[in-house]
mmCIF file of C-alpha atoms and ligand atoms in Angstrom:
data_model
loop_
_atom_site.group_PDB
_atom_site.id
_atom_site.type_symbol
_atom_site.label_atom_id
_atom_site.label_comp_id
_atom_site.label_asym_id
_atom_site.label_seq_id
_atom_site.Cartn_x
_atom_site.Cartn_y
_atom_site.Cartn_z
ATOM 1 C CA MET A 1 -51.982 -169.108 174.230
ATOM 2 C CA SER A 2 -48.473 -167.550 173.526
ATOM 3 C CA THR A 3 -48.246 -165.385 169.689
ATOM 4 C CA ARG A 4 -45.730 -165.573 166.975
ATOM 5 C CA LEU A 5 -44.733 -162.726 165.171
ATOM 6 C CA VAL A 6 -44.177 -163.067 161.781
ATOM 7 C CA LEU A 7 -42.237 -159.834 159.318
ATOM 8 C CA LEU A 8 -42.204 -159.588 155.604
ATOM 9 C CA GLU A 9 -39.305 -158.049 154.692
ATOM 10 C CA ASN A 10 -37.249 -157.937 152.155
ATOM 11 C CA SER A 11 -33.455 -157.557 152.045
ATOM 12 C CA SER A 12 -33.305 -153.700 151.489
ATOM 13 C CA GLU A 13 -36.556 -152.820 154.365
ATOM 14 C CA THR A 14 -34.250 -153.648 157.318
ATOM 15 C CA SER A 15 -36.039 -150.564 159.044
ATOM 16 C CA LEU A 16 -38.363 -152.360 160.643
ATOM 17 C CA SER A 17 -36.640 -155.218 162.304
ATOM 18 C CA ARG A 18 -34.262 -153.162 163.676
ATOM 19 C CA LEU A 19 -37.175 -151.077 165.118
ATOM 20 C CA LEU A 20 -38.245 -155.183 167.019
ATOM 21 C CA GLN A 21 -34.845 -155.419 167.800
ATOM 22 C CA THR A 22 -34.416 -152.798 169.851
ATOM 23 C CA LEU A 23 -37.640 -152.593 171.551
ATOM 24 C CA GLY A 24 -36.762 -156.183 172.452
ATOM 25 C CA ALA A 25 -39.567 -157.980 170.541
ATOM 26 C CA HIS A 26 -39.440 -161.525 169.170
ATOM 27 C CA PHE A 27 -39.966 -162.029 165.859
ATOM 28 C CA GLU A 28 -39.391 -164.517 162.844
ATOM 29 C CA PRO A 29 -38.254 -162.649 159.053
ATOM 30 C CA GLN A 30 -40.027 -163.696 156.325
ATOM 31 C CA ALA A 31 -39.093 -162.451 152.734
ATOM 32 C CA SER A 32 -41.494 -165.106 151.289
ATOM 33 C CA LEU A 33 -44.935 -164.084 150.815
ATOM 34 C CA GLU A 34 -46.148 -167.223 150.268
ATOM 35 C CA GLU A 35 -43.836 -168.748 152.513
ATOM 36 C CA ALA A 36 -45.275 -166.350 155.381
ATOM 37 C CA VAL A 37 -49.251 -167.223 154.257
ATOM 38 C CA CYS A 38 -48.295 -170.779 154.060
ATOM 39 C CA VAL A 39 -48.646 -170.420 158.415
ATOM 40 C CA ASP A 40 -49.261 -173.744 160.093
ATOM 41 C CA THR A 41 -52.543 -172.944 162.454
ATOM 42 C CA ILE A 42 -54.100 -176.085 162.737
ATOM 43 C CA ASN A 43 -51.372 -178.203 164.231
ATOM 44 C CA SER A 44 -49.197 -175.127 166.353
ATOM 45 C CA ASN A 45 -50.339 -173.897 169.712
ATOM 46 C CA LYS A 46 -49.053 -170.361 169.116
ATOM 47 C CA LYS A 47 -51.477 -167.746 167.152
ATOM 48 C CA SER A 48 -49.761 -166.150 164.320
ATOM 49 C CA VAL A 49 -49.363 -162.259 164.044
ATOM 50 C CA LEU A 50 -47.693 -160.175 160.604
ATOM 51 C CA ILE A 51 -46.756 -156.862 159.928
ATOM 52 C CA ILE A 52 -46.417 -156.066 155.740
ATOM 53 C CA SER A 53 -45.736 -153.035 154.223
ATOM 54 C CA GLY A 54 -47.023 -151.025 151.132
ATOM 55 C CA GLN A 55 -45.521 -153.631 148.852
ATOM 56 C CA HIS A 56 -46.338 -157.010 150.492
ATOM 57 C CA LEU A 57 -49.873 -155.703 150.051
ATOM 58 C CA ASN A 58 -49.564 -155.189 146.101
ATOM 59 C CA ALA A 59 -47.276 -158.918 145.960
ATOM 60 C CA ALA A 60 -50.585 -160.588 148.057
ATOM 61 C CA GLY A 61 -52.899 -158.831 145.862
ATOM 62 C CA ALA A 62 -51.207 -160.296 142.876
ATOM 63 C CA LEU A 63 -50.989 -163.689 144.662
ATOM 64 C CA ALA A 64 -54.547 -163.260 144.951
ATOM 65 C CA ARG A 65 -55.715 -163.238 141.969
ATOM 66 C CA THR A 66 -53.133 -165.620 140.637
ATOM 67 C CA ARG A 67 -54.983 -167.775 143.171
ATOM 68 C CA SER A 68 -58.255 -166.636 142.527
ATOM 69 C CA VAL A 69 -59.228 -166.135 146.438
ATOM 70 C CA SER A 70 -59.741 -163.687 148.550
ATOM 71 C CA LEU A 71 -57.427 -161.743 150.410
ATOM 72 C CA ALA A 72 -59.412 -162.216 153.677
ATOM 73 C CA GLN A 73 -58.227 -166.208 152.212
ATOM 74 C CA VAL A 74 -54.641 -165.081 151.594
ATOM 75 C CA PHE A 75 -54.021 -163.510 154.915
ATOM 76 C CA GLY A 76 -56.763 -165.649 156.490
ATOM 77 C CA ASN A 77 -54.255 -167.677 158.898
ATOM 78 C CA PHE A 78 -53.148 -164.741 160.780
ATOM 79 C CA ALA A 79 -55.316 -163.691 163.798
ATOM 80 C CA ALA A 80 -53.816 -160.037 163.263
ATOM 81 C CA VAL A 81 -51.764 -158.323 160.780
ATOM 82 C CA LEU A 82 -50.377 -154.961 160.963
ATOM 83 C CA LEU A 83 -50.020 -152.594 157.230
ATOM 84 C CA CYS A 84 -47.379 -150.107 158.000
ATOM 85 C CA ALA A 85 -44.737 -148.282 156.113
ATOM 86 C CA TRP A 86 -47.259 -147.983 152.856
ATOM 87 C CA ASP A 87 -47.904 -144.382 150.523
ATOM 88 C CA CYS A 88 -50.967 -145.172 149.399
ATOM 89 C CA ASP A 89 -50.423 -146.076 145.784
ATOM 90 C CA THR A 90 -53.193 -146.571 143.640
ATOM 91 C CA GLU A 91 -52.509 -150.095 143.726
ATOM 92 C CA ASN A 92 -52.460 -150.213 147.591
ATOM 93 C CA VAL A 93 -55.458 -148.132 148.027
ATOM 94 C CA ARG A 94 -57.556 -150.681 145.488
ATOM 95 C CA CYS A 95 -55.715 -153.372 147.607
ATOM 96 C CA LEU A 96 -57.431 -152.875 150.815
ATOM 97 C CA ALA A 97 -60.834 -151.695 149.707
ATOM 98 C CA GLU A 98 -60.996 -155.475 148.220
ATOM 99 C CA TRP A 99 -59.221 -156.862 151.520
ATOM 100 C CA ILE A 100 -62.090 -155.075 153.664
ATOM 101 C CA GLY A 101 -64.601 -155.328 151.056
ATOM 102 C CA GLY A 102 -65.705 -151.698 151.157
ATOM 103 C CA LYS A 103 -64.192 -148.255 149.726
ATOM 104 C CA VAL A 104 -61.229 -146.668 150.907
ATOM 105 C CA GLU A 105 -60.411 -142.716 149.751
ATOM 106 C CA VAL A 106 -57.235 -140.941 150.823
ATOM 107 C CA THR A 107 -56.580 -137.867 152.535
ATOM 108 C CA ARG A 108 -52.856 -136.122 152.100
ATOM 109 C CA PHE A 109 -52.830 -133.004 154.720
ATOM 110 C CA GLN A 110 -50.664 -130.091 154.423
ATOM 111 C CA GLY A 111 -49.282 -127.285 156.741
ATOM 112 C CA ASP A 112 -49.451 -127.906 160.192
ATOM 113 C CA ALA A 113 -52.567 -127.317 161.605
ATOM 114 C CA HIS A 114 -53.636 -130.982 161.906
ATOM 115 C CA CYS A 115 -52.835 -132.903 165.180
ATOM 116 C CA TYR A 116 -53.565 -136.601 166.198
ATOM 117 C CA ALA A 117 -56.375 -137.243 167.997
ATOM 118 C CA VAL A 118 -56.186 -140.650 170.430
ATOM 119 C CA LYS A 119 -59.380 -142.336 171.695
ATOM 120 C CA PRO A 120 -59.910 -143.148 174.617
ATOM 121 C CA LEU A 121 -58.974 -147.324 174.674
ATOM 122 C CA ALA A 122 -56.734 -149.488 176.980
ATOM 123 C CA LEU A 123 -54.811 -150.183 174.016
ATOM 124 C CA ALA A 124 -53.485 -146.363 173.071
ATOM 125 C CA LYS A 125 -52.086 -146.122 176.473
ATOM 126 C CA PRO A 126 -50.671 -143.970 177.845
ATOM 127 C CA PHE A 127 -51.396 -141.334 174.896
ATOM 128 C CA SER A 128 -55.018 -142.229 175.143
ATOM 129 C CA GLY A 129 -57.647 -139.148 174.784
ATOM 130 C CA LEU A 130 -54.536 -136.639 174.215
ATOM 131 C CA GLU A 131 -54.897 -135.059 171.092
ATOM 132 C CA PHE A 132 -51.243 -133.584 169.944
ATOM 133 C CA GLY A 133 -49.684 -132.317 166.635
ATOM 134 C CA PRO A 134 -48.257 -131.342 164.235
ATOM 135 C CA VAL A 135 -49.127 -134.593 161.964
ATOM 136 C CA LYS A 136 -46.144 -135.171 159.824
ATOM 137 C CA ALA A 137 -47.602 -133.854 156.525
ATOM 138 C CA GLU A 138 -44.778 -135.418 154.845
ATOM 139 C CA SER A 139 -45.281 -138.818 155.388
ATOM 140 C CA ASP A 140 -48.611 -139.290 157.268
ATOM 141 C CA PHE A 141 -52.203 -139.268 155.464
ATOM 142 C CA GLY A 142 -55.480 -139.917 156.449
ATOM 143 C CA LEU A 143 -58.534 -142.285 155.132
ATOM 144 C CA THR A 144 -61.804 -142.514 155.042
ATOM 145 C CA VAL A 145 -63.186 -146.241 154.897
ATOM 146 C CA ALA A 146 -66.781 -146.966 153.978
ATOM 147 C CA GLY A 147 -69.690 -149.434 152.595
ATOM 148 C CA THR A 148 -67.173 -152.434 154.566
ATOM 149 C CA SER A 149 -69.644 -154.540 156.470
ATOM 150 C CA CYS A 150 -67.028 -155.250 159.159
ATOM 151 C CA PRO A 151 -66.698 -153.215 162.099
ATOM 152 C CA VAL A 152 -63.907 -150.679 161.705
ATOM 153 C CA GLU A 153 -62.646 -149.278 165.128
ATOM 154 C CA THR A 154 -61.074 -146.205 164.829
ATOM 155 C CA ILE A 155 -57.982 -145.838 166.776
ATOM 156 C CA VAL A 156 -56.306 -142.581 166.034
ATOM 157 C CA SER A 157 -57.974 -139.989 163.975
ATOM 158 C CA ILE A 158 -56.672 -136.903 161.557
ATOM 159 C CA GLY A 159 -59.384 -134.377 162.029
ATOM 160 C CA GLU A 160 -62.301 -136.557 160.759
ATOM 161 C CA LEU A 161 -59.815 -139.137 159.298
ATOM 162 C CA SER A 162 -58.967 -142.098 160.404
ATOM 163 C CA PHE A 163 -54.908 -142.465 160.454
ATOM 164 C CA PHE A 164 -54.924 -146.128 163.046
ATOM 165 C CA PHE A 165 -57.503 -148.229 163.008
ATOM 166 C CA ARG A 166 -58.487 -151.716 163.179
ATOM 167 C CA VAL A 167 -60.641 -153.629 160.861
ATOM 168 C CA MET A 168 -62.304 -156.724 162.326
ATOM 169 C CA LEU A 169 -62.422 -159.567 159.197
ATOM 170 C CA PRO A 170 -64.167 -162.413 160.176
ATOM 171 C CA GLY A 171 -60.997 -164.200 161.824
ATOM 172 C CA THR A 172 -58.350 -161.643 161.518
ATOM 173 C CA GLN A 173 -58.145 -158.207 162.763
ATOM 174 C CA LEU A 174 -56.533 -155.975 160.145
ATOM 175 C CA PHE A 175 -55.108 -152.893 161.536
ATOM 176 C CA VAL A 176 -54.106 -150.355 159.284
ATOM 177 C CA SER A 177 -51.639 -147.335 160.176
ATOM 178 C CA CYS A 178 -51.615 -144.818 157.413
ATOM 179 C CA SER A 179 -48.176 -144.109 157.180
ATOM 180 C CA SER A 180 -44.847 -144.355 155.271
ATOM 181 C CA CYS A 181 -42.668 -143.645 158.512
ATOM 182 C CA ILE A 182 -40.411 -145.764 160.221
ATOM 183 C CA PHE A 183 -38.508 -144.380 163.377
ATOM 184 C CA ASP A 184 -34.839 -144.990 162.131
ATOM 185 C CA VAL A 185 -33.112 -146.435 165.440
ATOM 186 C CA ASP A 186 -29.862 -145.626 163.934
ATOM 187 C CA ALA A 187 -30.133 -141.852 163.196
ATOM 188 C CA GLU A 188 -28.539 -139.544 164.899
ATOM 189 C CA ALA A 189 -30.709 -137.928 168.413
ATOM 190 C CA ARG A 190 -29.316 -134.683 169.567
ATOM 191 C CA CYS A 191 -32.009 -133.809 171.649
ATOM 192 C CA ASN A 192 -35.078 -135.849 173.484
ATOM 193 C CA LEU A 193 -37.985 -137.440 171.726
ATOM 194 C CA ARG A 194 -40.932 -135.233 170.510
ATOM 195 C CA ALA A 195 -44.486 -137.026 170.385
ATOM 196 C CA ALA A 196 -45.276 -135.540 167.494
ATOM 197 C CA LEU A 197 -42.499 -136.357 165.591
ATOM 198 C CA SER A 198 -42.074 -139.708 166.772
ATOM 199 C CA PHE A 199 -45.896 -140.640 167.308
ATOM 200 C CA SER A 200 -46.680 -141.987 163.597
ATOM 201 C CA GLY A 201 -43.138 -144.010 163.237
ATOM 202 C CA LEU A 202 -43.464 -146.159 166.685
ATOM 203 C CA ALA A 203 -46.828 -146.068 168.143
ATOM 204 C CA PRO A 204 -48.981 -148.109 166.430
ATOM 205 C CA LEU A 205 -46.897 -150.563 166.008
ATOM 206 C CA LEU A 206 -46.752 -150.131 170.089
ATOM 207 C CA PHE A 207 -50.147 -149.962 170.228
ATOM 208 C CA PHE A 208 -50.440 -153.471 168.345
ATOM 209 C CA LEU A 209 -47.329 -155.375 169.566
ATOM 210 C CA ARG A 210 -49.501 -154.941 173.151
ATOM 211 C CA ASP A 211 -52.812 -155.547 171.923
ATOM 212 C CA CYS A 212 -51.028 -158.895 170.624
ATOM 213 C CA GLY A 213 -49.498 -159.771 173.283
ATOM 214 C CA ILE A 214 -46.018 -159.405 171.578
ATOM 215 C CA SER A 215 -43.506 -158.670 174.695
ATOM 216 C CA ALA A 216 -41.361 -155.839 174.302
ATOM 217 C CA TRP A 217 -39.688 -153.279 176.793
ATOM 218 C CA GLN A 218 -42.015 -152.208 179.297
ATOM 219 C CA THR A 219 -41.245 -150.597 182.740
ATOM 220 C CA PRO A 220 -42.789 -152.798 186.002
ATOM 221 C CA LEU A 221 -43.026 -149.164 187.421
ATOM 222 C CA ARG A 222 -44.869 -146.194 185.830
ATOM 223 C CA ALA A 223 -43.782 -142.941 187.955
ATOM 224 C CA ALA A 224 -41.665 -140.141 187.725
ATOM 225 C CA ASN A 225 -39.540 -137.926 190.433
ATOM 226 C CA ILE A 226 -39.579 -134.059 190.040
ATOM 227 C CA VAL A 227 -35.590 -133.005 190.105
ATOM 228 C CA MET A 228 -35.082 -129.153 190.906
ATOM 229 C CA ASP A 229 -31.333 -128.264 190.178
ATOM 230 C CA ASP A 230 -29.697 -125.600 192.584
ATOM 231 C CA PRO A 231 -31.342 -124.941 196.265
ATOM 232 C CA ASP A 232 -29.059 -125.027 199.248
ATOM 233 C CA LEU A 233 -30.745 -126.457 202.169
ATOM 234 C CA LYS A 234 -31.441 -123.129 204.084
ATOM 235 C CA GLU A 235 -34.872 -122.224 204.875
ATOM 236 C CA SER A 236 -35.199 -120.275 201.542
ATOM 237 C CA TYR A 237 -33.950 -120.075 197.748
ATOM 238 C CA GLY A 238 -35.059 -118.091 194.898
ATOM 239 C CA PHE A 239 -39.059 -118.454 195.003
ATOM 240 C CA ILE A 240 -38.319 -121.961 197.022
ATOM 241 C CA ASP A 241 -39.259 -122.294 200.427
ATOM 242 C CA PRO A 242 -38.934 -125.630 201.503
ATOM 243 C CA LYS A 243 -41.640 -125.936 203.939
ATOM 244 C CA THR A 244 -44.466 -124.890 201.758
ATOM 245 C CA LEU A 245 -42.617 -128.019 199.532
ATOM 246 C CA ALA A 246 -42.972 -130.520 201.918
ATOM 247 C CA GLN A 247 -46.071 -129.788 202.504
ATOM 248 C CA TRP A 248 -47.362 -130.024 198.656
ATOM 249 C CA LEU A 249 -45.177 -133.255 198.716
ATOM 250 C CA ASP A 250 -47.460 -134.536 201.170
ATOM 251 C CA LYS A 251 -50.836 -133.209 199.556
ATOM 252 C CA LEU A 252 -49.847 -134.605 196.033
ATOM 253 C CA ASP A 253 -47.354 -137.947 197.202
ATOM 254 C CA CYS A 254 -45.459 -137.205 194.488
ATOM 255 C CA ALA A 255 -41.083 -137.107 194.791
ATOM 256 C CA VAL A 256 -38.850 -134.207 194.457
ATOM 257 C CA SER A 257 -34.951 -134.915 194.126
ATOM 258 C CA ILE A 258 -32.586 -131.569 195.236
ATOM 259 C CA GLY A 259 -30.017 -131.130 192.139
ATOM 260 C CA PHE A 260 -27.427 -130.413 195.250
ATOM 261 C CA ILE A 261 -24.076 -128.294 194.470
ATOM 262 C CA PRO A 262 -21.517 -129.811 196.488
ATOM 263 C CA TRP A 263 -20.046 -126.002 196.712
ATOM 264 C CA ASN A 264 -23.105 -125.522 199.075
ATOM 265 C CA PHE A 265 -22.229 -128.254 201.691
ATOM 266 C CA LYS A 266 -21.896 -125.511 204.159
ATOM 267 C CA ARG A 267 -24.527 -124.250 203.350
ATOM 268 C CA THR A 268 -27.801 -125.704 205.675
ATOM 269 C CA SER A 269 -29.616 -125.005 208.343
ATOM 270 C CA PRO A 270 -31.481 -127.593 211.178
ATOM 271 C CA SER A 271 -35.129 -126.740 210.331
ATOM 272 C CA VAL A 272 -34.837 -126.964 206.775
ATOM 273 C CA VAL A 273 -32.058 -130.797 207.169
ATOM 274 C CA GLU A 274 -34.975 -131.798 209.489
ATOM 275 C CA LEU A 275 -37.809 -131.574 206.619
ATOM 276 C CA PHE A 276 -35.501 -133.778 204.392
ATOM 277 C CA ARG A 277 -35.064 -136.783 207.127
ATOM 278 C CA SER A 278 -38.782 -136.903 208.079
ATOM 279 C CA ARG A 279 -39.604 -137.446 204.191
ATOM 280 C CA TRP A 280 -36.703 -139.402 203.262
ATOM 281 C CA PRO A 281 -36.522 -140.768 200.563
ATOM 282 C CA ARG A 282 -39.253 -138.903 198.751
ATOM 283 C CA LEU A 283 -37.579 -136.058 199.907
ATOM 284 C CA SER A 284 -33.958 -135.928 198.279
ATOM 285 C CA LEU A 285 -30.800 -135.301 197.666
ATOM 286 C CA CYS A 286 -28.196 -135.884 194.526
ATOM 287 C CA VAL A 287 -25.172 -134.266 193.086
ATOM 288 C CA HIS A 288 -25.484 -131.068 190.974
ATOM 289 C CA GLY A 289 -21.905 -130.704 189.448
ATOM 290 C CA CYS A 290 -19.421 -129.616 191.839
ATOM 291 C CA ASP A 291 -18.814 -126.065 191.694
ATOM 292 C CA HIS A 292 -21.170 -125.170 189.298
ATOM 293 C CA VAL A 293 -19.501 -123.326 187.163
ATOM 294 C CA ASN A 294 -19.926 -123.185 183.673
ATOM 295 C CA ALA A 295 -18.939 -126.488 181.510
ATOM 296 C CA GLU A 296 -16.849 -127.867 184.359
ATOM 297 C CA PHE A 297 -17.947 -131.451 183.112
ATOM 298 C CA CYS A 298 -16.944 -130.689 179.480
ATOM 299 C CA GLY A 299 -13.336 -131.342 179.792
ATOM 300 C CA ASN A 300 -11.251 -134.363 179.997
ATOM 301 C CA VAL A 301 -11.011 -137.752 182.019
ATOM 302 C CA SER A 302 -8.616 -136.549 184.569
ATOM 303 C CA SER A 303 -9.908 -133.015 185.196
ATOM 304 C CA SER A 304 -13.461 -134.854 185.141
ATOM 305 C CA ARG A 305 -11.770 -137.386 187.803
ATOM 306 C CA GLN A 306 -10.516 -134.466 190.282
ATOM 307 C CA LEU A 307 -14.229 -132.693 189.923
ATOM 308 C CA ILE A 308 -15.770 -135.544 191.250
ATOM 309 C CA ALA A 309 -13.319 -136.857 193.745
ATOM 310 C CA LEU A 310 -13.613 -133.006 194.886
ATOM 311 C CA ALA A 311 -18.137 -133.347 194.935
ATOM 312 C CA LEU A 312 -18.180 -136.292 196.907
ATOM 313 C CA ASP A 313 -15.624 -135.659 199.588
ATOM 314 C CA ARG A 314 -17.987 -132.592 199.745
ATOM 315 C CA MET A 315 -20.875 -134.658 199.885
ATOM 316 C CA GLU A 316 -19.916 -136.741 201.991
ATOM 317 C CA ARG A 317 -18.809 -134.162 204.603
ATOM 318 C CA LEU A 318 -22.638 -132.607 203.865
ATOM 319 C CA SER A 319 -23.513 -135.936 204.907
ATOM 320 C CA ARG A 320 -21.054 -136.042 207.760
ATOM 321 C CA ASP A 321 -22.631 -133.243 209.279
ATOM 322 C CA THR A 322 -26.529 -133.206 209.094
ATOM 323 C CA GLY A 323 -27.126 -136.879 208.795
ATOM 324 C CA LEU A 324 -28.240 -136.935 205.713
ATOM 325 C CA SER A 325 -27.881 -139.131 202.534
ATOM 326 C CA TYR A 326 -27.963 -138.277 199.081
ATOM 327 C CA ASP A 327 -28.076 -140.487 195.981
ATOM 328 C CA LYS A 328 -24.591 -141.133 193.831
ATOM 329 C CA VAL A 329 -26.668 -140.042 190.367
ATOM 330 C CA MET A 330 -25.077 -137.253 188.722
ATOM 331 C CA VAL A 331 -27.178 -133.949 186.548
ATOM 332 C CA PHE A 332 -24.586 -131.757 185.376
ATOM 333 C CA PRO A 333 -24.796 -127.991 185.694
ATOM 334 C CA HIS A 334 -27.166 -126.435 182.639
ATOM 335 C CA GLY A 335 -26.572 -129.891 181.255
ATOM 336 C CA GLU A 336 -23.923 -129.745 179.543
ATOM 337 C CA PHE A 337 -21.121 -132.607 179.537
ATOM 338 C CA SER A 338 -18.456 -134.404 177.728
ATOM 339 C CA GLY A 339 -18.216 -138.200 177.272
ATOM 340 C CA SER A 340 -14.508 -138.073 178.811
ATOM 341 C CA ALA A 341 -16.540 -137.115 181.703
ATOM 342 C CA MET A 342 -19.266 -139.781 181.190
ATOM 343 C CA GLN A 343 -16.009 -142.699 181.185
ATOM 344 C CA ALA A 344 -14.478 -140.728 184.425
ATOM 345 C CA LEU A 345 -18.023 -141.281 186.155
ATOM 346 C CA GLN A 346 -18.484 -144.935 185.138
ATOM 347 C CA GLU A 347 -15.163 -145.069 186.755
ATOM 348 C CA SER A 348 -15.851 -143.582 190.071
ATOM 349 C CA SER A 349 -19.216 -145.014 192.707
ATOM 350 C CA PHE A 350 -21.424 -142.852 190.986
ATOM 351 C CA LEU A 351 -24.947 -144.898 189.859
ATOM 352 C CA ALA A 352 -26.215 -142.741 186.843
ATOM 353 C CA ALA A 353 -26.120 -139.155 185.878
ATOM 354 C CA VAL A 354 -30.024 -137.264 184.511
ATOM 355 C CA ASN A 355 -30.206 -134.447 182.575
ATOM 356 C CA THR A 356 -32.143 -132.778 180.106
ATOM 357 C CA GLU A 357 -29.202 -132.823 177.133
ATOM 358 C CA LEU A 358 -27.725 -135.902 175.438
ATOM 359 C CA ILE A 359 -24.795 -134.406 173.472
ATOM 360 C CA ASP A 360 -21.625 -134.738 174.130
ATOM 361 C CA SER A 361 -20.411 -131.382 173.995
ATOM 362 C CA GLN A 362 -16.780 -132.200 173.569
ATOM 363 C CA ALA A 363 -17.171 -134.090 170.201
ATOM 364 C CA ASP A 364 -20.480 -132.351 169.232
ATOM 365 C CA ARG A 365 -22.583 -135.231 169.025
ATOM 366 C CA GLY A 366 -25.469 -136.904 169.777
ATOM 367 C CA VAL A 367 -26.645 -140.748 170.295
ATOM 368 C CA PRO A 368 -28.253 -143.372 167.955
ATOM 369 C CA ALA A 369 -32.070 -142.963 168.283
ATOM 370 C CA GLY A 370 -32.961 -146.779 169.259
ATOM 371 C CA GLN A 371 -30.957 -145.678 172.756
ATOM 372 C CA LEU A 372 -33.853 -143.318 173.422
ATOM 373 C CA LEU A 373 -35.748 -146.408 173.312
ATOM 374 C CA GLN A 374 -34.101 -148.525 175.959
ATOM 375 C CA PRO A 375 -34.861 -147.304 180.190
ATOM 376 C CA ALA A 376 -31.197 -145.914 179.741
ATOM 377 C CA ILE A 377 -28.853 -144.251 176.953
ATOM 378 C CA THR A 378 -26.033 -146.678 177.699
ATOM 379 C CA SER A 379 -23.531 -145.027 174.836
ATOM 380 C CA TYR A 380 -21.232 -143.103 176.746
ATOM 381 C CA SER A 381 -18.864 -145.104 177.895
ATOM 382 C CA GLY A 382 -21.772 -147.757 179.901
ATOM 383 C CA PHE A 383 -22.661 -145.053 182.022
ATOM 384 C CA PRO A 384 -25.911 -144.624 182.318
ATOM 385 C CA LEU A 385 -27.978 -141.674 181.331
ATOM 386 C CA PHE A 386 -31.077 -140.728 182.456
ATOM 387 C CA LEU A 387 -33.130 -138.606 180.246
ATOM 388 C CA ARG A 388 -35.597 -135.633 182.162
ATOM 389 C CA ARG A 389 -38.202 -133.325 180.589
ATOM 390 C CA PRO A 390 -38.490 -129.726 181.163
ATOM 391 C CA ALA A 391 -41.705 -129.591 183.229
ATOM 392 C CA GLY A 392 -43.615 -127.305 180.461
ATOM 393 C CA GLU A 393 -43.347 -129.711 177.828
ATOM 394 C CA PRO A 394 -46.287 -131.072 175.811
ATOM 395 C CA ILE A 395 -47.942 -134.457 177.835
ATOM 396 C CA ALA A 396 -47.402 -136.190 175.439
ATOM 397 C CA ASN A 397 -44.283 -136.267 175.092
ATOM 398 C CA PHE A 398 -44.448 -137.695 178.622
ATOM 399 C CA ALA A 399 -46.433 -140.297 177.467
ATOM 400 C CA LEU A 400 -43.833 -141.402 174.373
ATOM 401 C CA ASP A 401 -41.739 -141.695 178.388
ATOM 402 C CA LEU A 402 -44.055 -144.160 179.429
HETATM 403 ZN ZN1 ZN B 501 -27.761 -125.693 187.714
#
């Protein structure tokens, strides 16, 4: 059975619908609570699920009183409801307690000592089992739920408190995310996402959508690639011994791409070339700048075009001399690039760029945060920019990428 997602929103509330659009989730916006709860489930072959915020909960409480019915009856036509983007005001808490037939107690957080702990549940993958923080004390809170006869399952806790949980009401699963925060897709992002900062405004919604079977963008292949910048193809480079690297590649069944500096096109040795040839494409080459001098790809379109042509010429000579091919993927030296360089790359035969940084250093500008929820950033002349992370970042950041 397919699922119909209804989003209750007033005209002033657009951040949630913008987020759902960015995630590629199909939904029906609904401004009227009365109309939303009149959904006809008997004559429909779809199950309906609903997303509401705190003010709709209060309005539903008033509607229930007017109609002399329970809140469970008001939302009874929905298989699942997500309560999010709410601030746990007194009326919210009263309504929630009435809805689940129990007691609800709110705790606010202070300082940065509190962490999210995600239960090892299928719906919470790939965060399942992770603990990280600090929580966003200004927007997140924790609840203690007691006295209800309905089963309560905590999905994410903060200390002893529930942060994201579901209550199995008869006929309806009520999901509650305890945060007033919603991921703002239009805010300027000047660096890659960090799990602790983005989790409360994003992950509970993603878990809910997945559990309800709402299709959103998903990667068909959950895999990672290690990119190492700078080494040439000689017997040793700094701490890198290519033979040992190749052995670990075989043992761990992983993939490594060397960000090769085109200027080094003559710096090769036959044994290292053979290592690459025998493990291709799990051991591969991509292009790391041209001369690898400071800010070389931070100039205008014309200087970038010349550098790109020279880099490609050198890589072609490497290919001719060694028989090794390379990926037409650019990793910028020191992570620095300009929007003009991206435009020049778009005109060239390069396929994409991979970078840790995302700032256009010429314009000193980031990208809309919603771009980071897409497979690649495309706001630079449409040339795909894939972000990578330093290996030492918290594991939860990598979970966010999956
Ligand atoms: Zn480098």
